[in-house]
PDB file of C-alpha atoms in Angstrom:
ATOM      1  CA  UNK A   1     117.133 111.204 113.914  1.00 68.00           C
ATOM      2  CA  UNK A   2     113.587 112.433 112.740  1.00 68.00           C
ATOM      3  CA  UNK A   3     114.657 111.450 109.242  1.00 63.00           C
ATOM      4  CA  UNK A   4     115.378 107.825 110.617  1.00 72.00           C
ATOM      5  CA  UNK A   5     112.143 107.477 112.433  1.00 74.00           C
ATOM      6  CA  UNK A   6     110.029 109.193 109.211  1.00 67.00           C
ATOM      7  CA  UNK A   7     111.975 105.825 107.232  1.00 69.00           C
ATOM      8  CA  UNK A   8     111.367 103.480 110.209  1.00 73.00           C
ATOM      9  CA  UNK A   9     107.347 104.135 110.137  1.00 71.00           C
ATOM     10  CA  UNK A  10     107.696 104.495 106.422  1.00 70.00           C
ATOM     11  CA  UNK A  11     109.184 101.019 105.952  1.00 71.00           C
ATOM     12  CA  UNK A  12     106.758  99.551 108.462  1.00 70.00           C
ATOM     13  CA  UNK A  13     103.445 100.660 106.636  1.00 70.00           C
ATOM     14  CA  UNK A  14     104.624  99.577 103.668  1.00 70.00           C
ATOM     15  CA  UNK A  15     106.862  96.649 103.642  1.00 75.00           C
ATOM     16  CA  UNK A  16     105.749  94.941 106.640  1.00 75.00           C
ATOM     17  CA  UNK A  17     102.010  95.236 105.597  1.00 75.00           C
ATOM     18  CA  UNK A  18     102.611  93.859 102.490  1.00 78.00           C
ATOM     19  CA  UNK A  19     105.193  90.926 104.108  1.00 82.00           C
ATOM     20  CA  UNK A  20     101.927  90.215 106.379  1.00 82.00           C
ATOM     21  CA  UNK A  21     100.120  89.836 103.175  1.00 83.00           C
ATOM     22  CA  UNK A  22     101.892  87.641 101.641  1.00 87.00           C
ATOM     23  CA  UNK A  23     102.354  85.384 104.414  1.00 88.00           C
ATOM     24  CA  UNK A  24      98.716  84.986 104.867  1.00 88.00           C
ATOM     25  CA  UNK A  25      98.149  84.448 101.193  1.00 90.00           C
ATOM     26  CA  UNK A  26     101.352  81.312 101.438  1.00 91.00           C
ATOM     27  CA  UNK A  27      99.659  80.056 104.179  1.00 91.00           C
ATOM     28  CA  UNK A  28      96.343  79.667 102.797  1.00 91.00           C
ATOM     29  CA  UNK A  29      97.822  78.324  99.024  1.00 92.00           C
ATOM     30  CA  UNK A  30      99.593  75.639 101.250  1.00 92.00           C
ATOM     31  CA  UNK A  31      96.452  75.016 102.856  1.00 91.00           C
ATOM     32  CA  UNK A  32      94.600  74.926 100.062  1.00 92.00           C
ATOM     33  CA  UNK A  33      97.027  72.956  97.729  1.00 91.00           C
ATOM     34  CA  UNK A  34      95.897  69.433  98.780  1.00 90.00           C
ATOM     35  CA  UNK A  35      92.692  69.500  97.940  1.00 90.00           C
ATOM     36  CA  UNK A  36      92.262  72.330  95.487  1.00 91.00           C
ATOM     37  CA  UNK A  37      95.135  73.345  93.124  1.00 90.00           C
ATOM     38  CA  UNK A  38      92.670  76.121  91.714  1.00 90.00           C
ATOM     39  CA  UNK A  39      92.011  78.022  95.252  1.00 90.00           C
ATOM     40  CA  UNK A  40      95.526  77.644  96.011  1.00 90.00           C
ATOM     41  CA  UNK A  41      96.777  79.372  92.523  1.00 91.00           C
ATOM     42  CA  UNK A  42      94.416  82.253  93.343  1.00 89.00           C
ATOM     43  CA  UNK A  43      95.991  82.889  96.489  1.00 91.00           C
ATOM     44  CA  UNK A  44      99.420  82.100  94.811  1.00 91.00           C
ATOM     45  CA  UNK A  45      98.791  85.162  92.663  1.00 89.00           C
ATOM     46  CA  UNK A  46      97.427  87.746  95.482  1.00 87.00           C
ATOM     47  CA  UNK A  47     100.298  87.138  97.013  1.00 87.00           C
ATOM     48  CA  UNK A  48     102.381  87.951  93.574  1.00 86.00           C
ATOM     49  CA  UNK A  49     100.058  91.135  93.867  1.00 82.00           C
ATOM     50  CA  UNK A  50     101.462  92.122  97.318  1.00 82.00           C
ATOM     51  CA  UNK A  51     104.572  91.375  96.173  1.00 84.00           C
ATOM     52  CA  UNK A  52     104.676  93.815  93.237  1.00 76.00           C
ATOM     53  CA  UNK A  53     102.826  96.305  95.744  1.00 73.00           C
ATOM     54  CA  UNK A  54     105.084  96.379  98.213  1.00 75.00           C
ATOM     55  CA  UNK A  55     107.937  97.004  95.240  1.00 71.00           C
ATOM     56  CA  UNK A  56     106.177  99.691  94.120  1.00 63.00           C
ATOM     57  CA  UNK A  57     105.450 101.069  98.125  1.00 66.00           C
ATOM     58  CA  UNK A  58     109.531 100.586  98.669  1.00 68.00           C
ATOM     59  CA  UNK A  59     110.562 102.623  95.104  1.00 62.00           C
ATOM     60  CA  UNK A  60     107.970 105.441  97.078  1.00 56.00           C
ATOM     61  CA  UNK A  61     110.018 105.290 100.425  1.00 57.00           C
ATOM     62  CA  UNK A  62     113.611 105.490  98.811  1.00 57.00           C
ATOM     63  CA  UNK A  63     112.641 108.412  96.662  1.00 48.00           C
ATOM     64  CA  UNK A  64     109.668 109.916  98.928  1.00 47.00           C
ATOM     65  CA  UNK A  65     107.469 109.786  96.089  1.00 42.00           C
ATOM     66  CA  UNK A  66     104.042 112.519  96.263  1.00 44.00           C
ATOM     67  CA  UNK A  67     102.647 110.942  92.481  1.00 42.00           C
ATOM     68  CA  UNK A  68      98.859 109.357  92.859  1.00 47.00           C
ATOM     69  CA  UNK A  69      97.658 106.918  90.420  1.00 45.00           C
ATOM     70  CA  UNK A  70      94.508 109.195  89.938  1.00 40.00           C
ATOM     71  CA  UNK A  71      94.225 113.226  89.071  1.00 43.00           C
ATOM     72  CA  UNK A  72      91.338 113.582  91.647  1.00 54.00           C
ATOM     73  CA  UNK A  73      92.639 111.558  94.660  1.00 66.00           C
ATOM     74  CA  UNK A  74      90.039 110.106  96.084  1.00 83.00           C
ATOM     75  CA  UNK A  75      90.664 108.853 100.426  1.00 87.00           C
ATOM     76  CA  UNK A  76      87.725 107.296 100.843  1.00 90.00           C
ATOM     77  CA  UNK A  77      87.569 104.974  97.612  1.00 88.00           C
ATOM     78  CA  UNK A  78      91.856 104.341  98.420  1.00 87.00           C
ATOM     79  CA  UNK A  79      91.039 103.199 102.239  1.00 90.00           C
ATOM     80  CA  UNK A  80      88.423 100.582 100.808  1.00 91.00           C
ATOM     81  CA  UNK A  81      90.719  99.290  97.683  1.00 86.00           C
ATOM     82  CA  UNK A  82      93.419  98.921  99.794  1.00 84.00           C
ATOM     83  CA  UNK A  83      91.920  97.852 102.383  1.00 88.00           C
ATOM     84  CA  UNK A  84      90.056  94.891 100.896  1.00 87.00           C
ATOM     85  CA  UNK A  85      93.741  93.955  99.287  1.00 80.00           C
ATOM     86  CA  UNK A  86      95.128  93.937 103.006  1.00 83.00           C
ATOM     87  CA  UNK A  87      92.084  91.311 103.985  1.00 86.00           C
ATOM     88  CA  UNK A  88      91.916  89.605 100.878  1.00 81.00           C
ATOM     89  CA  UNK A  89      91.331  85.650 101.617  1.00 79.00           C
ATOM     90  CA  UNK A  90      90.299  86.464 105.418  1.00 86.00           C
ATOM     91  CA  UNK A  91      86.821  86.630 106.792  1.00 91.00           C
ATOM     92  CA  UNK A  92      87.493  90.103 107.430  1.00 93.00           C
ATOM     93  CA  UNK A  93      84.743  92.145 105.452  1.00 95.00           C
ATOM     94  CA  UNK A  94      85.921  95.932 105.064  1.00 95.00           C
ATOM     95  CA  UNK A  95      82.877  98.631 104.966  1.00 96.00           C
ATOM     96  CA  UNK A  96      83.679 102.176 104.294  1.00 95.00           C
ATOM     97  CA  UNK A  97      81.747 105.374 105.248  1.00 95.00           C
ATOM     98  CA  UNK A  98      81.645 109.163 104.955  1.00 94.00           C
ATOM     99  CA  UNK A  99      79.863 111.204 106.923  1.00 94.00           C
ATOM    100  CA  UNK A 100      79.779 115.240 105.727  1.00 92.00           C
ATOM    101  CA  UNK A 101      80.994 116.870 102.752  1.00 88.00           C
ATOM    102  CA  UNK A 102      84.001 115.612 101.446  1.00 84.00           C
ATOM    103  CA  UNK A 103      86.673 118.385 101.098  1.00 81.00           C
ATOM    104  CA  UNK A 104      89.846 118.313  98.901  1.00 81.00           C
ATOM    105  CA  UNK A 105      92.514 117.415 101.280  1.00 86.00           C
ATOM    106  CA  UNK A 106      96.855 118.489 100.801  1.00 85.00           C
ATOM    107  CA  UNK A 107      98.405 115.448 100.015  1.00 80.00           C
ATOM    108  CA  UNK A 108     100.149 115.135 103.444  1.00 84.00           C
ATOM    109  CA  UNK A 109      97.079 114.653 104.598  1.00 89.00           C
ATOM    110  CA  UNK A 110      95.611 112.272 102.319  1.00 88.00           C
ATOM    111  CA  UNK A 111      98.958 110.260 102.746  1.00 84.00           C
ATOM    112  CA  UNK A 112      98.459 109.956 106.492  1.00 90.00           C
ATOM    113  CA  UNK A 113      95.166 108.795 106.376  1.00 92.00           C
ATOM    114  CA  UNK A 114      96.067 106.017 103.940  1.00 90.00           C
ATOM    115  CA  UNK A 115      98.975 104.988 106.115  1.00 88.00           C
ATOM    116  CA  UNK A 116      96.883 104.688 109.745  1.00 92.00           C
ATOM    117  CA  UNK A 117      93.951 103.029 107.880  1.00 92.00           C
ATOM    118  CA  UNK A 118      96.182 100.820 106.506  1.00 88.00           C
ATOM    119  CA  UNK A 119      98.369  99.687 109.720  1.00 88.00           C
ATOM    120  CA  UNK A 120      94.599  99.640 110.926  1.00 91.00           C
ATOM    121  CA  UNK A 121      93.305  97.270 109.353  1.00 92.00           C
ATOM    122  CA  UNK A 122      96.633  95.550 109.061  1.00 87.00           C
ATOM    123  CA  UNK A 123      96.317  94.563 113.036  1.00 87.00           C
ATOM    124  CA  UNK A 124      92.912  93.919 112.977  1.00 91.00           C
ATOM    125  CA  UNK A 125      93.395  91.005 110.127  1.00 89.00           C
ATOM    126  CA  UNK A 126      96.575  90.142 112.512  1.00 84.00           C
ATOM    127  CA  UNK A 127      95.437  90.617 116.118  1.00 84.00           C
ATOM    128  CA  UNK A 128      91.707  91.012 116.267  1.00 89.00           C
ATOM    129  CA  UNK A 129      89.477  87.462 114.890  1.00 90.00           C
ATOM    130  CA  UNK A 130      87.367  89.983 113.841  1.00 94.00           C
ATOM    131  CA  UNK A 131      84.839  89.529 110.630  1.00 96.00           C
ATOM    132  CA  UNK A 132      83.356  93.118 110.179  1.00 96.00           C
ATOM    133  CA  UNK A 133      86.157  96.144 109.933  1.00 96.00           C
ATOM    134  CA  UNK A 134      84.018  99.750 109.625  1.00 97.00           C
ATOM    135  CA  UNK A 135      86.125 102.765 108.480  1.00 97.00           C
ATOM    136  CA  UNK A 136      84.617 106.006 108.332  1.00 97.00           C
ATOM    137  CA  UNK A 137      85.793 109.538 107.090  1.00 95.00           C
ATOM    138  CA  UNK A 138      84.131 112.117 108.547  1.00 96.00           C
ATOM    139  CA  UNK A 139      84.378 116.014 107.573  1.00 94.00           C
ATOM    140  CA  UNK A 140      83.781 118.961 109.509  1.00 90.00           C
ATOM    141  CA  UNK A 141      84.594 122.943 108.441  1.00 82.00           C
ATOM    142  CA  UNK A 142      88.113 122.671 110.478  1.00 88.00           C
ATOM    143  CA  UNK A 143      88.399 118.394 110.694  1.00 93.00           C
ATOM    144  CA  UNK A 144      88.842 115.160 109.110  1.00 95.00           C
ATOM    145  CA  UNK A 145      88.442 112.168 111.151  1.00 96.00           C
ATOM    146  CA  UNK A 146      89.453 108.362 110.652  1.00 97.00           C
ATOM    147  CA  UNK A 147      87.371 105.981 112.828  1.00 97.00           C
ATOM    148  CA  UNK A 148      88.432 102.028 111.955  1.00 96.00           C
ATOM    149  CA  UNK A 149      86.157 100.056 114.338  1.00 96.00           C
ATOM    150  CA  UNK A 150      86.157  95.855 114.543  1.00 96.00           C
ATOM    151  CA  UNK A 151      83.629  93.758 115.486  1.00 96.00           C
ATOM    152  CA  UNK A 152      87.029  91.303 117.324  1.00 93.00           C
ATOM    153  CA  UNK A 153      88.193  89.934 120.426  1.00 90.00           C
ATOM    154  CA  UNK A 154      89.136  93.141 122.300  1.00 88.00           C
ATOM    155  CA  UNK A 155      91.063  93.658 124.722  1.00 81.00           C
ATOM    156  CA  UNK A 156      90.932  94.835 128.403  1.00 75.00           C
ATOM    157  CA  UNK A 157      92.097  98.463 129.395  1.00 68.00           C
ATOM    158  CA  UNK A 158      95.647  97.731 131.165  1.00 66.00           C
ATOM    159  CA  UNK A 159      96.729  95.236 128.328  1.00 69.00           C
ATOM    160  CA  UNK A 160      95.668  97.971 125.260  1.00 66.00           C
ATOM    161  CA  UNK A 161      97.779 100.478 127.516  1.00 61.00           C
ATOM    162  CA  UNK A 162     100.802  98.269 127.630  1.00 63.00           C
ATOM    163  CA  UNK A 163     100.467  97.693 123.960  1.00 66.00           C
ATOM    164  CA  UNK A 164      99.920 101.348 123.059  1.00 58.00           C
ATOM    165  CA  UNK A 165     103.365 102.194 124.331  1.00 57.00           C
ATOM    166  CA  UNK A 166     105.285  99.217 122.787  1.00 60.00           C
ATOM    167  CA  UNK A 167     103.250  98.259 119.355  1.00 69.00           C
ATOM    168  CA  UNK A 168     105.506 100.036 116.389  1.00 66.00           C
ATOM    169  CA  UNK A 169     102.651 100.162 114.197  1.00 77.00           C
ATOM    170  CA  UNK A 170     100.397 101.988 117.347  1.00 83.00           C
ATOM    171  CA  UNK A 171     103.008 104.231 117.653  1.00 83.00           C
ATOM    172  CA  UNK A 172     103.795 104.865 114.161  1.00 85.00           C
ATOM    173  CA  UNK A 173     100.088 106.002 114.145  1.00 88.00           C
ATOM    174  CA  UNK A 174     100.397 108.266 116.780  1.00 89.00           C
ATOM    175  CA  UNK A 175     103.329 109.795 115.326  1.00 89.00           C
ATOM    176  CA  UNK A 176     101.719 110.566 112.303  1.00 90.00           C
ATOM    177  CA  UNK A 177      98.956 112.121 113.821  1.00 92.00           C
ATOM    178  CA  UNK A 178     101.032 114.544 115.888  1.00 92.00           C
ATOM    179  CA  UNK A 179     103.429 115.345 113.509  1.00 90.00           C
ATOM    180  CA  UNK A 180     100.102 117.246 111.772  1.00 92.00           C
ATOM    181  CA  UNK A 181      98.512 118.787 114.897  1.00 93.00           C
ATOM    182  CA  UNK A 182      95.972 115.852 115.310  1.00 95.00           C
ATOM    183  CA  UNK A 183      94.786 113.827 117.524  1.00 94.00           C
ATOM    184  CA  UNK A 184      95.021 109.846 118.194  1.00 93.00           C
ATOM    185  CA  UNK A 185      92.893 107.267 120.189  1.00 92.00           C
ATOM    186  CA  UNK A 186      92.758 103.318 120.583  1.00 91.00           C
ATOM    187  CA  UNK A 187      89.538 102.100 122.663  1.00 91.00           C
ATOM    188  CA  UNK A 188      88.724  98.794 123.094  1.00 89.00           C
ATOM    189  CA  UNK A 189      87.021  96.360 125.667  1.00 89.00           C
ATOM    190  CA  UNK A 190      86.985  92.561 125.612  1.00 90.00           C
ATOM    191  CA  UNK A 191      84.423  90.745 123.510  1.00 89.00           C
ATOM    192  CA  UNK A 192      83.420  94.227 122.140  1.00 90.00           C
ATOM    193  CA  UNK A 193      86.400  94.986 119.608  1.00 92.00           C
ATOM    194  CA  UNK A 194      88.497  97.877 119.466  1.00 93.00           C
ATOM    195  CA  UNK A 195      88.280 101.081 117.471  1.00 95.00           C
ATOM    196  CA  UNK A 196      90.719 103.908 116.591  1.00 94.00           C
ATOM    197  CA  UNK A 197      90.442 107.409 115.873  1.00 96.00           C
ATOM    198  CA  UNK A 198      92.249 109.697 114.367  1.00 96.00           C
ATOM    199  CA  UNK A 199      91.629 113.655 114.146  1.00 96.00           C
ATOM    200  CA  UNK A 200      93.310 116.191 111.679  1.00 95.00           C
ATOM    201  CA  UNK A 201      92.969 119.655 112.040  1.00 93.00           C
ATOM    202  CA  UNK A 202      92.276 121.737 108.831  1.00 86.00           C
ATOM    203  CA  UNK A 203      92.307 125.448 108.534  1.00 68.00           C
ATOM    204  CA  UNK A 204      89.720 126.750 106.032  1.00 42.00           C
ATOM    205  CA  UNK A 205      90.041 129.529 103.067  1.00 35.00           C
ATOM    206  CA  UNK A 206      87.447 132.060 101.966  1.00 31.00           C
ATOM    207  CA  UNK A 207      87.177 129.299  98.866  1.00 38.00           C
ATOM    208  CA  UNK A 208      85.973 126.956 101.059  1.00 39.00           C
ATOM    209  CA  UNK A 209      88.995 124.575 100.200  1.00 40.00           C
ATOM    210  CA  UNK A 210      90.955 122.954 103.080  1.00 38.00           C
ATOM    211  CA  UNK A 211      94.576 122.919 104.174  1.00 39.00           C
ATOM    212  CA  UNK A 212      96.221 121.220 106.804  1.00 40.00           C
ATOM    213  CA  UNK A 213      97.586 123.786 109.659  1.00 35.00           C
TER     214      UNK A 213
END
């Protein structure tokens, strides 16, 4: 059972993010078509980009993949390239910031990040109408916190309740926060966007490197 829900929320931050990718780039190349073949082929071609993405993403699911593309894997620079992939030909505008010393993270870690900021930003491009999506990373001597805060539509207290307990991609978050001693939050209010939070707890060594608990 836990190995079906680790594929289940597996499957869902990965193939359905990129599925909503390339839907909204076929959308706007049909859009776009009419009146200017050149637009359209550019979104024609993110969406080939998603498409080989979310190949690569399903190889890493089957076979539970750790590789990285880089030596030194870096969260902060991943949240943002990804991030702007996810929002590509939106009005969504991603900004990423750090706050504290950056500390080498175990690649559990680092993978969990990636996967909430990406479902993230995923619902805000889906759900939100927003135009400004703010990530930060913030470090502290025994935490790493995710913040992704919109500038959308919001929503009021009793609906964001109902949706935290039925949304598969809220939950999937939550999950994945638990599942390594942390913490999650959604908090949003109507006209005033919503923003989650995510807390890890990290034990520190005499080195001064960091390990999840």
């Amino acid at each position: 059972l836990a190995e079906r829900t680790r594929l289940a929320r597996d499957l869902h931050d990965t193939l359905e993010q990129a599925l909503t990718g390339i839907a909204l780039q076929l959308d706007t190349t049909a859009t776009l078509l009419p009146r200017s073949p050149d637009d359209a082929e550019r979104h024609l071609e993110l969406a080939r980009g998603f498409m080989r993405q979310s190949q690569i993403e399903l190889r890493r699911s089957i076979w539970d993949l750790r590789s990285r593309e880089l030596d030194q894997f870096d969260v902060a620079r991943a949240l943002l390239h990804t991030s702007q992939h996810i929002a590509e030909g939106t009005q969504l505008r991603i900004e990423v910031e750090t706050e504290g010393d950056a500390l080498p993270l175990p690649e559990t870690v680092e993978e969990n990040l990636l996967r909430i900021g990406q479902e993230a930003v995923t619902n805000v491009v889906k759900h939100s109408g927003a135009t400004l999506a703010t990530i930060r990373l913030g470090f502290s001597h025994n935490t790493v916190t995710l913040t992704v805060k919109d500038n959308g539509k919001g929503l009021v207290p009793e609906k964001l309740a109902a949706i935290s307990h039925n949304h598969f991609g809220l939950v999937g978050m939550t999950e994945r926060a638990k599942r390594l001693g942390g913490r999650f939050s959604v908090a949003s209010m109507p006209g005033e966007g919503t923003t989650i939070t995510v807390s890890l707890p990290l034990a520190v060594t005499t080195n001064g490197h960091s390990f999840s608990t």
